[in-house]
Amino acid sequence: MTDFLLSRRHFLAGTGALAMMPRVSFAASPEALTARVATAQIAPDSYPATEVYSYGGQFPGPMIRAKQGERITRELVNDLPVPTSIHWHGIRIDNAMDGVAGLTQEAVPPNARFTYDFAVPDAGTYWYHAHTNSMEQVARGLYGPLIIDEIDVPDVDRDEVLMLDDWRLNPETAQIDPDFDFPMDRSHAGRYGNLIGTNGRYGYRLSARRGERLRLRLINAANARIFGLKLQGLTGWTVALDGMPLATPEPVDSEIVLAPAQRVDLIVDVTAAEGEEAMILRFDDDEQWRVQVGFDLSGITAIRDTASAPLPPNPGMEPVDLARATQLEMRMEGGAMGNMPMGRMNGQMMGFREMVSGGMYWTLAGVAGMEEAPFASLSKGEHVRLKLINDTIFPHAMHLHGQHFREITDGKQGPMRDTLLSLPGETTEIAFVADNPGKWLFHCHMLGHAATGMTTWINVS
Ligand SMILES: [Cu+2]
């Protein structure tokens, strides 16, 4: 919250001064978001600070916050030694602003600038991150929270963003492991870190009063890690997934699974009694529950005696007409210990070994990586169902840009999401209305998988 208030005040002060000047100079001076090298204390204090790629010197990047229906304007200033671009994850955005280098824009070279300017139709919890060589740039720190407030915000005492991540650090120097091409990561489960934290820090803690009602916005910013989480001393409801409100809040009574790029909004009461602790726990690599976020509790207020109301719906949340939907199918193949499929790469059919020597390990619908032709050409407004067959022994977090979808289970449509966790050997089906024109990426958000074959696109016109 503090960061938001500071940046908001700064922004207001800035516009106040600019209001005295001719309007054209305001339009020519959007707020800068400077990508540059910085340091951050990710590891415990006894370790050195870590060199990161940052937005504005902060890690995670500054919170960008707007009211539903407003516009967001930021000028990306690239002070990094490498080209970059920004994707506004989960926003049903104007295609030209989607930030995908090579598809919706050219990457912004070092010392160059690019102005992002877009409307935000949906309230909810989103995030922004690099979409040029994302496998490396996101792991180096290029991401931040993007929060769109409802016109009528829910009744909570506090609103907190929790960006979960893991980092692969050299255990002596606390510097980020620079080997992003390690085949074992790319062909297996992806790049996992050896230090897990929240909001850019190991051992992140929040203060709260017993009895308070909190809105917790959890964002998985990790390269590949799937978080399994549970609450202790906190009792409440899931109110939104991937930014989109649930029609009915669901009590949190089991493990919360958060795949890379997924978000969950919780509204929880601090129900820990005097002498008890409140925390968010994660199921760790050694199968122990460990503290992901701890709460320093003080004071006491009366717990509300009413359940959380649902968040107001976003526009365009009507279900898909499954009867008239175009049926598509996509098989995911490849990876270590998989069925070693033939695949098309750069327009040529080849065997798996040949693909691997070209740096590709995975195929989507028989194709490794981007091609000139889209996986599907859809008409604006077309209803679509897409069967996803995970014919690999690894989980994948499939993300569609530009529109949300619903998972179909036993003929019923689940909540709207933008990222689906597909488990090994599992067949799932998603449905969506292709109502946003443009070239939209569909890819695995295990970023090492996306870089080595699991990236394709659809065209909506
Ligand atoms: Cu994957």
Coordinates of C-alpha atoms and ligand atoms in Angstrom, one line a residue:
M1 CA 0.0 0.0 0.0
T2 CA 2.8 2.4 1.0
D3 CA 4.5 2.1 -2.4
F4 CA 1.2 2.8 -4.1
L5 CA 0.4 5.8 -2.0
L6 CA 3.9 7.2 -2.6
S7 CA 3.8 6.6 -6.3
R8 CA 0.3 7.9 -6.5
R9 CA 1.2 11.1 -4.7
H10 CA 4.2 11.5 -6.9
F11 CA 2.0 11.0 -9.9
L12 CA -0.6 13.6 -8.7
A13 CA 2.2 16.1 -7.9
G14 CA 3.5 15.5 -11.4
T15 CA 0.2 16.1 -13.2
G16 CA -0.5 19.1 -11.0
A17 CA 2.7 20.8 -12.3
L18 CA 2.0 19.6 -15.9
A19 CA -1.5 20.9 -15.8
M20 CA -0.1 24.5 -16.0
M21 CA 1.7 23.6 -19.3
P22 CA 0.2 23.2 -22.7
R23 CA -1.8 20.0 -23.1
V24 CA 0.5 18.6 -25.8
S25 CA 3.5 18.4 -23.4
F26 CA 1.4 16.3 -21.0
A27 CA 0.6 13.9 -23.8
A28 CA 4.2 13.7 -24.8
S29 CA 5.4 12.9 -21.2
P30 CA 3.8 9.7 -20.0
E31 CA 5.1 8.4 -16.7
A32 CA 8.3 6.5 -17.3
L33 CA 8.9 2.8 -16.4
T34 CA 12.6 2.4 -16.7
A35 CA 14.0 -1.1 -17.2
R36 CA 17.5 -1.1 -15.7
V37 CA 20.0 -3.0 -13.7
A38 CA 19.6 -2.6 -9.9
T39 CA 20.3 -4.5 -6.7
A40 CA 17.8 -6.0 -4.3
Q41 CA 18.1 -7.8 -0.9
I42 CA 16.4 -11.0 -1.9
A43 CA 18.4 -13.4 0.3
P44 CA 18.5 -13.0 4.1
D45 CA 20.4 -10.0 5.4
S46 CA 23.6 -12.0 6.0
Y47 CA 24.0 -12.4 2.2
P48 CA 25.0 -9.8 -0.3
A49 CA 22.4 -8.0 -2.3
T50 CA 21.5 -9.6 -5.6
E51 CA 21.9 -7.9 -9.0
V52 CA 18.5 -7.9 -10.8
Y53 CA 16.8 -6.4 -13.8
S54 CA 14.3 -3.9 -12.4
Y55 CA 11.6 -1.5 -13.4
G56 CA 12.5 1.8 -11.9
G57 CA 15.2 0.3 -9.6
Q58 CA 12.5 -1.6 -7.6
F59 CA 12.1 -5.3 -7.4
P60 CA 9.3 -6.3 -7.8
G61 CA 8.5 -3.4 -10.1
P62 CA 6.3 -0.5 -8.8
M63 CA 2.7 -1.3 -8.3
I64 CA 0.7 0.0 -11.2
R65 CA -2.9 0.7 -10.1
A66 CA -6.0 2.1 -11.8
K67 CA -9.7 2.1 -11.5
Q68 CA -11.7 -0.1 -13.8
G69 CA -12.4 1.6 -17.1
E70 CA -9.5 4.0 -16.8
R71 CA -6.4 4.1 -19.1
I72 CA -2.9 3.2 -18.2
T73 CA 0.0 5.0 -19.9
R74 CA 3.6 4.1 -19.3
E75 CA 6.7 4.8 -21.3
L76 CA 9.0 1.9 -21.2
V77 CA 12.5 3.4 -21.2
N78 CA 15.1 0.6 -21.9
D79 CA 18.2 1.3 -19.9
L80 CA 19.1 -2.5 -20.0
P81 CA 21.9 -3.8 -22.2
V82 CA 19.4 -6.1 -24.0
P83 CA 16.1 -5.5 -26.0
T84 CA 12.9 -5.9 -24.0
S85 CA 9.1 -5.4 -24.0
I86 CA 6.3 -5.5 -21.5
H87 CA 3.3 -7.8 -21.4
W88 CA 0.3 -6.8 -19.3
H89 CA -0.8 -10.2 -18.2
G90 CA -4.5 -11.0 -18.1
I91 CA -5.6 -7.6 -19.4
R92 CA -8.1 -7.9 -22.3
I93 CA -6.0 -5.4 -24.1
D94 CA -5.7 -3.7 -27.4
N95 CA -3.5 -6.1 -29.4
A96 CA -0.9 -3.5 -30.3
M97 CA -0.2 -3.0 -26.6
D98 CA 0.2 -6.7 -25.7
G99 CA 4.0 -6.5 -25.6
V100 CA 4.9 -9.8 -27.3
A101 CA 8.2 -9.2 -29.2
G102 CA 8.1 -10.6 -32.7
L103 CA 4.3 -10.8 -32.8
T104 CA 2.6 -7.6 -31.6
Q105 CA 5.7 -5.3 -31.6
E106 CA 9.4 -5.2 -32.2
A107 CA 11.5 -5.6 -29.0
V108 CA 12.6 -2.2 -27.7
P109 CA 16.4 -2.0 -28.2
P110 CA 18.7 -0.6 -25.5
N111 CA 18.4 3.2 -25.1
A112 CA 15.1 3.2 -26.9
R113 CA 11.6 3.9 -25.7
F114 CA 8.0 2.6 -26.3
T115 CA 4.8 4.0 -25.0
Y116 CA 2.2 1.6 -23.7
D117 CA -1.3 3.2 -23.6
F118 CA -4.4 1.0 -23.0
A119 CA -7.8 0.8 -21.4
V120 CA -8.4 -1.6 -18.5
P121 CA -11.9 -3.1 -18.9
D122 CA -11.7 -5.5 -16.0
A123 CA -11.2 -5.1 -12.3
G124 CA -8.9 -7.6 -10.6
T125 CA -5.4 -8.8 -9.9
Y126 CA -3.0 -8.8 -12.9
W127 CA 0.7 -8.4 -13.4
Y128 CA 3.1 -7.0 -15.9
H129 CA 6.3 -8.7 -17.0
A130 CA 8.9 -8.8 -19.8
H131 CA 7.9 -10.7 -22.9
T132 CA 11.2 -10.7 -24.7
N133 CA 13.4 -13.6 -23.8
S134 CA 11.0 -14.0 -20.8
M135 CA 12.7 -17.2 -19.6
E136 CA 15.7 -15.0 -18.6
Q137 CA 14.2 -11.6 -18.1
V138 CA 11.4 -12.6 -15.8
A139 CA 13.8 -14.7 -13.7
R140 CA 16.1 -11.7 -13.5
G141 CA 13.3 -9.6 -12.0
L142 CA 11.3 -7.9 -14.7
Y143 CA 7.8 -8.0 -13.3
G144 CA 5.5 -6.1 -11.1
P145 CA 1.9 -6.0 -9.9
L146 CA -0.9 -4.5 -11.9
I147 CA -4.0 -3.9 -9.8
I148 CA -7.3 -2.7 -11.2
D149 CA -9.8 -1.6 -8.6
E150 CA -13.5 -2.2 -8.7
I151 CA -15.7 0.9 -9.0
D152 CA -17.1 -0.2 -5.6
V153 CA -14.3 -1.8 -3.7
P154 CA -15.2 -4.6 -1.3
D155 CA -15.4 -4.1 2.5
V156 CA -11.9 -5.0 3.8
D157 CA -9.5 -3.4 6.2
R158 CA -6.4 -3.9 4.1
D159 CA -5.5 -4.9 0.5
E160 CA -2.2 -6.7 0.1
V161 CA -0.3 -7.9 -3.0
L162 CA 1.8 -11.0 -2.5
M163 CA 4.0 -11.9 -5.5
L164 CA 5.4 -15.4 -5.0
D165 CA 8.6 -16.4 -6.7
D166 CA 11.7 -18.6 -6.4
W167 CA 15.2 -17.6 -7.4
R168 CA 18.2 -19.8 -8.4
L169 CA 21.0 -18.0 -6.5
N170 CA 24.6 -18.9 -6.1
P171 CA 24.6 -20.0 -2.4
E172 CA 27.9 -18.0 -1.7
T173 CA 27.4 -14.8 -3.7
A174 CA 23.5 -14.7 -3.7
Q175 CA 23.8 -13.8 -7.4
I176 CA 21.3 -15.1 -10.0
D177 CA 22.6 -18.3 -11.8
P178 CA 23.2 -17.0 -15.3
D179 CA 22.9 -20.3 -17.1
F180 CA 19.4 -19.9 -18.7
D181 CA 20.1 -22.5 -21.4
F182 CA 20.6 -25.5 -19.0
P183 CA 19.0 -28.4 -21.0
M184 CA 17.9 -30.2 -17.9
D185 CA 15.6 -27.3 -17.0
R186 CA 14.2 -26.8 -20.5
S187 CA 13.4 -30.5 -21.1
H188 CA 12.1 -31.2 -17.6
A189 CA 9.9 -29.3 -15.2
G190 CA 11.5 -25.9 -15.9
R191 CA 13.9 -23.6 -14.0
Y192 CA 13.2 -24.0 -10.3
G193 CA 14.9 -21.8 -7.7
N194 CA 16.7 -22.7 -4.5
L195 CA 15.3 -19.7 -2.6
I196 CA 11.6 -19.1 -2.3
G197 CA 10.1 -15.8 -1.2
T198 CA 7.4 -13.1 -1.6
N199 CA 7.6 -9.6 -3.0
G200 CA 11.2 -10.0 -3.8
R201 CA 12.3 -11.1 -0.4
Y202 CA 13.0 -14.3 1.6
G203 CA 11.0 -14.5 4.8
Y204 CA 8.4 -11.9 3.9
R205 CA 6.1 -10.8 6.8
L206 CA 3.1 -8.6 7.1
S207 CA 1.5 -6.9 10.1
A208 CA -2.1 -7.3 10.9
R209 CA -4.6 -7.1 13.8
R210 CA -6.5 -10.1 15.0
G211 CA -10.0 -9.8 13.6
E212 CA -9.1 -7.8 10.6
R213 CA -10.5 -8.7 7.1
L214 CA -7.8 -8.7 4.5
R215 CA -7.8 -9.0 0.7
L216 CA -4.8 -11.0 -0.3
R217 CA -3.8 -10.9 -4.0
L218 CA -1.5 -13.8 -4.6
I219 CA 0.4 -13.8 -7.9
N220 CA 2.7 -16.6 -9.0
A221 CA 5.6 -14.9 -10.8
A222 CA 7.9 -17.9 -10.8
N223 CA 9.5 -19.3 -13.9
A224 CA 8.2 -22.8 -13.4
R225 CA 7.2 -23.5 -9.7
I226 CA 3.7 -24.6 -8.9
F227 CA 2.8 -23.4 -5.4
G228 CA 0.7 -25.5 -3.1
L229 CA -0.5 -23.3 -0.3
K230 CA -2.7 -23.4 2.8
L231 CA -3.8 -20.9 5.4
Q232 CA -3.3 -21.0 9.2
G233 CA -5.0 -18.6 11.5
L234 CA -6.7 -17.1 8.5
T235 CA -10.2 -18.0 7.5
G236 CA -12.0 -16.9 4.3
W237 CA -13.0 -17.2 0.7
T238 CA -11.6 -17.3 -2.8
V239 CA -13.2 -14.4 -4.5
A240 CA -11.4 -14.2 -7.9
L241 CA -9.1 -16.4 -10.1
D242 CA -6.8 -14.8 -12.6
G243 CA -8.4 -11.4 -12.0
M244 CA -11.9 -12.6 -12.7
P245 CA -14.5 -12.6 -9.9
L246 CA -16.2 -15.8 -8.9
A247 CA -20.0 -15.6 -9.0
T248 CA -20.0 -17.0 -5.5
P249 CA -17.1 -16.8 -3.1
E250 CA -15.7 -20.2 -2.2
P251 CA -14.6 -21.0 1.3
V252 CA -10.9 -21.8 1.4
D253 CA -11.0 -25.2 3.0
S254 CA -8.3 -27.1 1.1
E255 CA -4.9 -26.5 -0.6
I256 CA -4.6 -23.6 -3.0
V257 CA -2.8 -24.6 -6.1
L258 CA -1.2 -21.7 -8.0
A259 CA 0.6 -22.5 -11.3
P260 CA 3.0 -20.0 -12.8
A261 CA 1.3 -16.8 -13.9
Q262 CA -2.0 -17.7 -12.1
R263 CA -3.5 -15.4 -9.5
V264 CA -6.0 -15.9 -6.7
D265 CA -7.8 -13.2 -4.7
L266 CA -8.6 -14.2 -1.1
I267 CA -10.7 -12.3 1.4
V268 CA -9.8 -13.6 4.8
D269 CA -10.4 -12.8 8.4
V270 CA -7.5 -13.0 10.9
T271 CA -9.0 -15.7 13.1
A272 CA -5.9 -16.7 15.0
A273 CA -6.6 -16.5 18.7
E274 CA -4.4 -14.8 21.3
G275 CA -1.1 -16.7 21.3
E276 CA -1.8 -18.3 17.9
E277 CA 0.0 -17.5 14.7
A278 CA -1.3 -16.6 11.3
M279 CA 0.5 -17.6 8.1
I280 CA 0.4 -18.7 4.6
L281 CA 2.2 -22.1 4.3
R282 CA 3.6 -23.7 1.2
F283 CA 4.3 -27.3 0.5
D284 CA 8.0 -27.3 0.0
D285 CA 10.3 -29.4 -2.2
D286 CA 11.1 -31.7 0.8
E287 CA 7.4 -32.3 1.3
Q288 CA 7.3 -30.1 4.5
W289 CA 4.9 -27.2 5.1
R290 CA 7.0 -24.0 5.4
V291 CA 6.1 -20.4 6.0
Q292 CA 5.6 -18.5 2.7
V293 CA 4.2 -15.3 4.4
G294 CA 4.2 -14.7 8.1
F295 CA 1.9 -12.3 9.9
D296 CA 3.0 -10.2 12.9
L297 CA -0.2 -9.9 14.9
S298 CA -1.1 -7.2 17.3
G299 CA -4.2 -5.7 18.8
I300 CA -7.7 -7.1 18.2
T301 CA -10.8 -6.0 16.4
A302 CA -14.1 -7.8 16.3
I303 CA -14.4 -10.3 13.5
R304 CA -17.1 -9.5 11.0
D305 CA -20.1 -11.7 11.3
T306 CA -20.9 -11.8 7.6
A307 CA -19.4 -13.8 4.8
S308 CA -17.6 -11.9 2.0
A309 CA -19.9 -10.7 -0.7
P310 CA -19.0 -11.6 -4.3
L311 CA -16.9 -9.1 -6.2
P312 CA -18.9 -7.2 -8.9
P313 CA -18.8 -9.1 -12.2
N314 CA -16.6 -7.8 -15.0
P315 CA -18.1 -7.1 -18.4
G316 CA -18.3 -9.9 -21.0
M317 CA -18.4 -12.8 -18.6
E318 CA -21.3 -14.6 -20.4
P319 CA -20.7 -18.4 -20.8
V320 CA -19.7 -19.9 -24.1
D321 CA -22.3 -21.4 -26.3
L322 CA -20.8 -24.9 -26.4
A323 CA -23.4 -26.2 -28.9
R324 CA -22.2 -23.9 -31.7
A325 CA -18.6 -23.6 -30.6
T326 CA -15.8 -24.5 -33.1
Q327 CA -14.0 -27.6 -31.9
L328 CA -10.2 -27.4 -31.8
E329 CA -7.6 -29.9 -30.5
M330 CA -4.0 -29.5 -29.4
R331 CA -1.7 -32.3 -28.3
M332 CA 1.3 -31.3 -26.2
E333 CA 4.2 -33.6 -26.7
G334 CA 7.9 -33.9 -26.1
G335 CA 10.1 -33.2 -23.1
A336 CA 12.4 -35.7 -21.3
M337 CA 11.1 -39.2 -21.0
G338 CA 8.3 -38.4 -23.4
N339 CA 7.3 -40.1 -26.6
M340 CA 9.9 -38.3 -28.7
P341 CA 7.5 -37.0 -31.4
M342 CA 8.2 -35.9 -34.9
G343 CA 7.6 -32.2 -35.2
R344 CA 7.6 -29.3 -37.6
M345 CA 10.2 -26.7 -36.9
N346 CA 10.8 -23.6 -39.0
G347 CA 8.4 -25.2 -41.6
Q348 CA 10.3 -28.5 -41.8
M349 CA 9.3 -31.9 -40.5
M350 CA 12.0 -33.5 -38.4
G351 CA 12.6 -36.2 -35.8
F352 CA 12.9 -35.4 -32.1
R353 CA 16.6 -35.7 -31.9
E354 CA 17.0 -33.2 -34.8
M355 CA 14.6 -30.9 -33.0
V356 CA 16.6 -31.2 -29.8
S357 CA 19.9 -30.3 -31.6
G358 CA 18.0 -27.2 -32.9
G359 CA 17.2 -26.3 -29.2
M360 CA 13.6 -27.4 -29.2
Y361 CA 12.1 -30.0 -26.8
W362 CA 8.4 -29.6 -27.0
T363 CA 5.6 -29.4 -29.6
L364 CA 2.1 -28.0 -29.5
A365 CA -0.2 -29.7 -32.2
G366 CA 3.0 -31.1 -33.8
V367 CA 4.8 -27.8 -34.1
A368 CA 7.8 -26.6 -32.2
G369 CA 7.8 -22.9 -31.7
M370 CA 6.3 -20.0 -33.6
E371 CA 5.3 -20.3 -37.3
E372 CA 4.1 -17.7 -39.7
A373 CA 0.6 -19.3 -39.8
P374 CA -1.4 -19.3 -36.6
F375 CA -2.6 -22.4 -34.9
A376 CA -6.2 -21.2 -35.5
S377 CA -7.8 -18.3 -37.5
L378 CA -10.9 -17.3 -35.7
S379 CA -13.6 -14.8 -36.6
K380 CA -14.3 -12.0 -34.1
G381 CA -17.1 -13.3 -31.8
E382 CA -16.5 -17.0 -32.7
H383 CA -17.2 -19.4 -29.9
V384 CA -14.4 -22.0 -29.5
R385 CA -13.7 -25.1 -27.5
L386 CA -10.2 -26.3 -27.4
K387 CA -9.2 -29.8 -26.2
L388 CA -5.8 -29.9 -24.6
I389 CA -4.1 -33.3 -24.5
N390 CA -1.1 -33.4 -22.2
D391 CA 0.9 -36.2 -23.7
T392 CA 4.0 -35.4 -21.6
I393 CA 5.1 -36.4 -18.1
F394 CA 5.3 -32.8 -16.9
P395 CA 2.6 -30.2 -15.9
H396 CA 2.1 -27.2 -18.1
A397 CA 0.5 -23.8 -17.3
M398 CA -1.1 -22.8 -20.6
H399 CA -1.8 -19.1 -21.0
L400 CA -4.0 -17.4 -23.6
H401 CA -3.4 -13.7 -24.3
G402 CA -6.1 -11.2 -25.0
Q403 CA -9.2 -13.2 -23.7
H404 CA -10.1 -15.4 -20.8
F405 CA -11.5 -18.9 -21.1
R406 CA -13.4 -21.3 -19.0
E407 CA -12.5 -24.9 -18.3
I408 CA -15.2 -27.4 -19.2
T409 CA -15.6 -30.2 -16.7
D410 CA -18.4 -32.8 -17.3
G411 CA -20.1 -30.3 -19.7
K412 CA -20.1 -27.5 -17.1
Q413 CA -18.2 -24.3 -17.5
G414 CA -15.8 -23.3 -14.7
P415 CA -14.6 -19.9 -13.7
M416 CA -13.0 -17.5 -16.2
R417 CA -9.2 -17.8 -16.2
D418 CA -6.3 -16.8 -18.4
T419 CA -3.9 -19.6 -17.3
L420 CA -4.8 -23.3 -17.0
L421 CA -2.8 -25.9 -15.2
S422 CA -2.6 -29.1 -17.3
L423 CA -1.4 -32.1 -15.5
P424 CA 0.7 -34.9 -17.0
G425 CA -1.3 -37.4 -19.0
E426 CA -4.5 -35.3 -18.5
T427 CA -6.9 -34.1 -21.2
T428 CA -8.7 -30.9 -20.4
E429 CA -11.0 -28.7 -22.4
I430 CA -11.3 -24.9 -22.4
A431 CA -13.9 -22.7 -24.1
F432 CA -13.8 -19.0 -24.9
V433 CA -15.4 -16.4 -27.1
A434 CA -12.8 -15.0 -29.5
D435 CA -14.0 -11.4 -29.0
N436 CA -10.7 -9.5 -29.1
P437 CA -9.2 -9.0 -32.5
G438 CA -5.5 -9.5 -33.0
K439 CA -2.6 -11.9 -32.9
W440 CA -2.7 -13.6 -29.5
L441 CA -0.1 -15.9 -28.1
F442 CA -1.0 -19.2 -26.5
H443 CA 1.9 -20.7 -24.6
C444 CA 3.1 -22.6 -21.6
H445 CA 4.0 -20.3 -18.7
M446 CA 6.8 -22.6 -17.6
L447 CA 9.0 -20.1 -19.4
G448 CA 11.7 -22.7 -20.3
H449 CA 9.0 -24.7 -22.1
A450 CA 7.8 -21.6 -23.9
A451 CA 11.3 -20.9 -25.1
T452 CA 11.8 -24.5 -26.4
G453 CA 8.7 -25.2 -28.4
M454 CA 5.5 -24.6 -26.3
T455 CA 4.5 -21.3 -27.9
T456 CA 1.9 -20.8 -30.7
W457 CA -0.6 -18.2 -31.6
I458 CA -4.2 -17.6 -32.7
N459 CA -5.5 -14.9 -35.0
V460 CA -8.8 -13.2 -34.3
S461 CA -10.2 -11.0 -37.1
Ligands
CU1 CU 5.1 -26.4 -20.0

